[in-house]
XYZ file of C-alpha atoms in Angstrom:
419
model
C -28.009 27.762 -9.020
C -30.786 25.590 -9.486
C -34.182 26.849 -11.171
C -37.146 25.933 -9.843
C -39.809 23.701 -12.148
C -42.682 25.201 -12.621
C -46.319 22.892 -13.649
C -49.328 24.164 -15.407
C -51.952 21.647 -13.227
C -55.671 21.447 -15.622
C -57.958 20.310 -12.777
C -60.798 18.957 -14.665
C -64.507 19.326 -12.671
C -66.306 15.939 -12.149
C -69.500 16.084 -12.988
C -72.143 13.987 -10.669
C -75.443 12.389 -11.964
C -78.965 14.413 -12.109
C -81.170 12.787 -10.072
C -84.482 11.481 -11.966
C -86.949 14.156 -11.351
C -90.499 12.135 -9.856
C -93.364 11.958 -12.935
C -97.120 12.363 -12.657
C -99.027 8.873 -12.886
C -100.452 7.688 -15.505
C -97.225 6.247 -17.225
C -94.471 6.165 -15.312
C -91.645 7.272 -17.500
C -88.331 4.747 -17.531
C -85.764 4.869 -14.991
C -83.338 7.037 -16.166
C -79.944 5.206 -15.773
C -77.270 7.007 -14.049
C -74.059 7.919 -15.952
C -71.126 6.263 -14.747
C -68.770 8.498 -12.471
C -65.794 9.700 -14.374
C -62.583 8.701 -13.525
C -59.799 11.410 -11.624
C -57.969 13.217 -14.184
C -54.539 11.781 -14.109
C -52.526 14.761 -12.559
C -48.588 15.434 -13.942
C -45.738 13.106 -11.478
C -44.709 15.117 -8.163
C -41.967 17.267 -9.104
C -38.056 14.706 -8.102
C -35.571 16.666 -5.931
C -33.670 19.505 -7.791
C -30.177 18.644 -8.709
C -27.319 19.990 -6.099
C -25.399 22.073 -6.617
C -21.933 22.175 -5.921
C -21.250 23.835 -2.761
C -18.125 24.373 -0.977
C -20.397 25.819 1.847
C -17.594 28.618 3.041
C -14.784 28.251 1.539
C -13.514 31.537 -0.123
C -10.656 31.953 -3.029
C -7.812 33.053 -0.394
C -8.068 29.513 1.420
C -8.606 26.840 -1.414
C -5.025 28.871 -2.761
C -3.779 28.847 0.320
C -4.201 25.499 0.713
C -3.095 24.461 -2.353
C -6.058 24.983 -4.520
C -7.181 25.789 -8.137
C -10.186 28.394 -7.519
C -12.618 28.250 -10.512
C -15.063 31.453 -10.208
C -17.196 29.997 -12.860
C -17.398 26.046 -12.835
C -20.152 24.133 -13.993
C -23.196 23.968 -12.227
C -24.007 20.291 -13.472
C -21.370 18.915 -11.416
C -22.610 15.553 -9.690
C -26.238 16.645 -10.561
C -28.198 13.439 -10.129
C -28.587 11.390 -13.179
C -32.027 11.960 -15.629
C -32.446 14.865 -14.236
C -31.463 18.285 -15.879
C -29.858 21.494 -14.489
C -28.785 25.295 -15.392
C -25.271 26.338 -17.199
C -25.083 29.178 -14.777
C -22.095 28.810 -13.219
C -20.729 28.828 -9.910
C -17.604 28.771 -7.862
C -15.335 25.906 -5.909
C -12.149 25.275 -5.466
C -10.419 22.068 -7.874
C -8.227 19.917 -6.855
C -6.153 16.624 -8.557
C -5.382 17.243 -11.903
C -1.766 17.211 -13.411
C -0.394 19.597 -11.108
C -1.704 17.943 -8.232
C -4.124 20.415 -6.488
C -4.939 19.683 -3.049
C -8.104 20.835 -0.780
C -7.069 23.261 2.596
C -7.901 21.747 5.958
C -11.126 21.042 6.681
C -11.700 19.538 2.907
C -10.887 16.575 0.975
C -10.940 15.951 -3.359
C -14.327 14.188 -4.597
C -16.116 14.024 -7.786
C -13.173 13.614 -10.597
C -13.949 14.410 -13.919
C -13.082 12.960 -16.238
C -13.242 9.690 -14.888
C -11.001 7.370 -14.273
C -7.882 10.017 -15.744
C -4.686 10.673 -14.958
C -5.375 14.534 -15.106
C -8.918 14.061 -13.360
C -9.821 17.521 -11.637
C -11.952 17.039 -8.595
C -13.304 19.937 -6.257
C -13.089 19.851 -2.404
C -16.080 19.533 -0.083
C -15.973 19.138 3.167
C -15.096 16.240 5.558
C -17.502 14.263 6.427
C -15.854 14.183 10.097
C -18.608 11.846 11.765
C -18.301 9.141 8.918
C -13.983 9.804 9.580
C -14.110 9.053 12.995
C -16.572 5.910 13.162
C -13.588 4.483 10.331
C -10.762 5.090 12.450
C -9.941 3.019 15.838
C -8.234 6.095 17.901
C -5.896 4.968 20.951
C -8.081 5.478 24.270
C -5.117 5.964 26.525
C -2.104 7.145 24.129
C -1.729 10.379 23.269
C 1.581 11.364 21.478
C 2.440 15.392 22.494
C 4.467 17.259 20.041
C 7.933 19.085 21.791
C 8.874 21.950 21.496
C 12.151 22.955 19.281
C 13.519 20.772 16.004
C 15.761 17.950 17.295
C 17.829 17.948 14.325
C 17.186 21.137 11.992
C 18.071 20.683 8.110
C 17.779 18.672 5.842
C 17.198 15.496 7.672
C 15.772 12.189 7.369
C 14.755 8.771 8.191
C 15.935 9.102 12.457
C 17.064 5.873 14.102
C 17.832 5.611 17.896
C 20.140 3.034 19.661
C 20.073 3.153 22.879
C 24.268 3.150 24.325
C 23.617 2.262 27.716
C 24.063 4.363 31.175
C 21.275 6.660 29.378
C 23.087 7.345 26.093
C 21.977 7.184 22.870
C 22.555 7.453 19.172
C 20.850 9.360 17.054
C 21.202 7.591 12.641
C 20.123 10.231 10.091
C 20.228 10.449 6.681
C 21.044 13.922 4.727
C 17.550 14.424 2.173
C 17.711 13.437 -1.696
C 16.963 16.843 -2.907
C 20.361 18.126 -1.499
C 22.824 19.544 -3.394
C 25.969 16.631 -3.890
C 23.432 13.937 -1.500
C 25.054 10.547 -2.455
C 23.425 9.106 0.524
C 25.148 10.115 3.554
C 24.097 9.519 6.893
C 25.192 10.786 10.279
C 25.292 10.361 13.929
C 24.811 13.036 17.195
C 24.618 11.398 20.544
C 21.610 12.249 23.926
C 21.302 12.124 27.340
C 17.984 13.132 27.496
C 16.545 12.662 24.014
C 16.240 16.423 23.859
C 19.539 18.360 23.520
C 21.653 16.214 20.401
C 25.509 17.135 19.646
C 26.499 15.972 16.551
C 29.825 13.396 15.706
C 32.304 14.605 13.635
C 32.456 13.111 10.651
C 29.863 10.565 8.123
C 29.063 7.084 9.812
C 28.027 6.008 6.359
C 27.255 6.599 2.404
C 25.734 5.286 -0.352
C 22.433 4.156 2.144
C 19.176 5.107 1.988
C 17.266 4.351 5.441
C 19.546 2.972 7.812
C 18.181 0.588 10.891
C 20.121 0.308 13.540
C 20.628 -2.736 16.031
C 22.910 -3.908 18.721
C 24.331 -7.582 18.277
C 24.653 -9.941 21.472
C 28.471 -9.680 20.850
C 28.552 -6.234 20.842
C 29.371 -4.758 17.472
C 26.226 -3.309 15.724
C 24.499 -3.859 12.299
C 23.255 -1.194 9.657
C 20.470 -2.880 7.738
C 19.756 -0.399 4.436
C 18.772 0.348 1.628
C 21.246 0.028 -2.236
C 20.023 -0.043 -5.538
C 16.513 -1.321 -4.638
C 17.350 -3.571 -2.410
C 18.215 -4.246 1.134
C 21.979 -4.971 2.466
C 24.148 -4.734 5.644
C 27.096 -3.444 7.072
C 28.811 -4.267 10.858
C 30.541 -2.076 13.101
C 32.972 -2.807 16.333
C 32.055 0.794 17.981
C 28.610 2.129 16.010
C 31.159 4.557 13.968
C 33.052 3.145 11.499
C 30.531 0.377 9.425
C 32.200 -2.039 7.012
C 29.740 -3.536 4.166
C 28.878 -7.256 4.294
C 28.709 -9.135 1.879
C 25.274 -10.462 -0.066
C 21.493 -9.219 -0.299
C 19.706 -9.039 3.113
C 16.267 -8.859 1.190
C 15.810 -7.932 -3.105
C 12.372 -7.925 -4.951
C 11.037 -11.457 -4.819
C 7.879 -12.377 -2.655
C 5.666 -14.990 -2.109
C 2.452 -13.391 -3.257
C 3.005 -12.787 -6.714
C 3.639 -9.142 -6.187
C 5.563 -7.130 -8.986
C 8.254 -5.042 -6.629
C 10.080 -2.356 -8.461
C 12.734 -2.119 -5.164
C 12.564 -2.848 -1.742
C 13.132 -0.205 1.141
C 12.771 1.462 4.628
C 14.049 -2.270 7.227
C 13.315 -2.017 10.203
C 15.055 -5.027 11.863
C 14.145 -5.990 15.682
C 15.889 -9.561 17.837
C 12.871 -11.175 19.635
C 15.165 -13.176 21.227
C 14.852 -16.042 18.881
C 15.536 -15.297 15.982
C 15.346 -11.230 13.859
C 12.292 -10.660 12.368
C 12.751 -8.313 9.074
C 9.284 -5.707 8.344
C 10.129 -4.395 4.741
C 8.242 -1.839 2.225
C 7.780 -2.877 -1.024
C 7.126 -0.425 -4.036
C 5.075 -1.361 -6.992
C 4.575 0.767 -10.010
C 0.946 1.706 -9.977
C -1.036 4.114 -8.243
C -4.524 3.170 -5.812
C -6.897 3.453 -8.118
C -9.766 3.742 -5.670
C -9.526 6.985 -5.577
C -6.633 9.747 -6.242
C -3.496 10.373 -4.544
C -0.186 12.062 -4.303
C 1.944 9.048 -5.367
C 1.871 7.163 -8.643
C 3.117 3.965 -6.166
C 1.762 1.730 -3.869
C 3.842 0.471 -0.827
C 2.940 -2.529 0.516
C 4.780 -3.372 4.242
C 6.689 -6.682 3.561
C 8.322 -9.574 6.534
C 11.028 -12.022 7.648
C 12.397 -13.722 9.533
C 16.295 -15.153 10.586
C 18.065 -16.798 13.039
C 21.528 -15.305 12.321
C 20.643 -11.632 11.115
C 21.963 -12.126 7.302
C 19.753 -14.968 5.900
C 16.292 -14.104 5.656
C 13.176 -16.540 5.204
C 9.943 -14.446 3.604
C 7.150 -15.006 5.413
C 4.459 -12.746 3.251
C 1.857 -9.676 4.281
C 2.969 -7.469 7.329
C 0.520 -4.297 6.322
C -1.554 -4.882 3.243
C -1.927 -0.674 2.177
C -4.692 -0.917 -0.458
C -7.717 0.042 1.592
C -9.604 3.437 2.169
C -7.830 4.323 5.383
C -4.170 4.517 4.208
C -5.166 4.785 0.356
C -2.221 2.489 -1.285
C 0.661 4.090 0.963
C 2.741 2.922 3.892
C 6.457 3.597 4.608
C 9.230 3.499 7.116
C 7.993 0.314 9.488
C 9.699 0.619 13.192
C 9.448 -2.371 15.510
C 9.134 -1.474 19.499
C 8.950 -3.622 22.469
C 6.053 -2.462 24.476
C 5.875 -2.305 28.241
C 3.328 -5.424 28.216
C 5.755 -7.253 26.571
C 4.122 -6.912 23.229
C 5.275 -6.353 19.651
C 4.195 -2.751 17.972
C 5.077 -1.931 14.297
C 4.596 1.506 13.469
C 4.843 3.598 9.851
C 3.629 6.396 8.560
C 1.117 6.951 5.863
C -0.515 9.937 4.110
C -2.476 11.256 7.316
C 0.869 10.995 9.600
C 1.808 7.877 11.983
C 0.288 4.849 12.179
C 0.910 1.437 14.040
C -0.262 -2.876 14.141
C 0.047 -5.480 17.236
C 2.135 -8.209 16.008
C 1.011 -11.976 18.676
C 0.623 -15.421 17.567
C 3.121 -14.652 14.408
C 0.771 -12.711 12.872
C -0.237 -8.702 12.200
C -3.295 -7.344 13.483
C -5.421 -6.786 10.851
C -6.953 -2.723 12.298
C -4.181 -0.138 12.510
C -4.142 2.525 14.545
C -3.932 6.157 14.051
C -1.297 7.795 16.635
C -0.386 11.328 15.736
C -0.202 14.319 12.907
C 1.257 17.458 13.221
C -2.135 18.513 10.687
C -3.802 21.268 12.607
C -6.931 18.664 10.805
C -6.593 15.371 11.713
C -9.097 14.115 9.871
C -7.279 15.955 6.630
C -6.317 12.709 4.251
C -3.139 14.500 2.633
C -2.336 17.024 4.466
C 1.237 18.561 3.519
C 4.308 17.208 4.394
C 2.994 14.468 7.279
C 5.556 13.532 9.721
C 7.115 10.228 8.193
C 9.636 7.891 9.581
C 9.166 7.550 12.647
C 10.958 5.688 15.360
C 10.229 5.143 18.666
C 12.187 4.626 22.088
C 11.934 4.494 25.089
C 13.456 7.146 28.063
C 13.654 7.898 31.314
C 10.768 9.974 30.365
C 8.707 7.938 28.713
C 8.422 6.636 25.137
C 9.475 9.630 22.615
C 8.655 9.969 19.472
C 11.322 10.984 16.588
C 9.975 11.758 13.291
C 10.945 14.127 9.984
C 9.885 16.708 8.465
C 10.139 17.535 4.989
C 12.878 20.162 4.545
C 12.817 21.163 8.373
C 14.330 17.946 9.974
C 14.360 15.712 12.865
C 11.131 16.730 15.543
C 9.816 14.923 18.098
C 6.739 13.689 20.303
C 6.225 12.178 23.948
C 4.133 9.398 24.888
C 1.733 10.843 27.549
C -0.731 8.614 29.255
C -4.201 8.784 31.358
C -3.713 6.636 34.680
């Protein structure tokens, strides 16, 4: 509530000089010199704009709390008042976000104006997202649309899917148990399918002490699995894709040629380009993205490397730098895909959903393309449980993306292209 300022303006009259009256002869009076014109009175300065109170438009308490925020019935009306202007201390209601508890905003709103500025426990307020500004920042695909398919492909606490084409229209999916499950020991399971929709679980456990499995078929018919273990990336070999034997050594460690201090590396994806093996993986830094308040205390970037034999990799540098306003310090779950135009795409996920970049002439594109989200409002910066760890395979009916939803399982979307 803003209190209108009232100013009393004193107006000063302007006195005109009197005209001299003609005098009768014989002796003329000396001429009357007009008095100087009085200057205009100095008026008080125009009042400046009133400080705008916090407003969350039509947001209500139930909407705030259901969206993960904290309703403040009597917050300060001085939030975001312009410097140098006074404001009333009458309170207003708004939806708060951030803080140690990590309060969120409902869909269509974003968390802004954190106080105390820079503090770990800073609280912000939820304000409507400027959809015009958001749309200008994103590079949306013009002729591609990923359409969510009905049902769940693998139900339960599973994630990190990876698909291998077995030939003859058959596919095998490898996937991990989520770490929150009691008895978790990095278990990897597998299921098979002939249509990409209905999957039948194979008996037994494919491997343990593994996270983020990525499996490729080798030219000699064997299979190699790359995975994270103890903060580095290792590999295992199999003749049938079911029974695995660890390979000695480490495929990728935390060292890099950019001077980045990685706590660990994770989530590898490897592809055989025909002339070499390429790996992209995530490097985790123990620092929060500082440009704005984000959910994670770590910053992840994507690195890449090449190899002649798939075992010894030469580190190349950065593939995707997440430290920008769109990705906000978080990229994970990369996935290489050969496209119909013989191009190479790298898919990955961030806070909002699934993105991709392209690889050409030994470089990854700077511009990221936002592809897919399960959020009702695609402009929400931090939706709850976004689609994670995408894997994409071309099947008989087109490109299909599999992704995980935390605690629910693995879902799929089909790529619909315009003619």
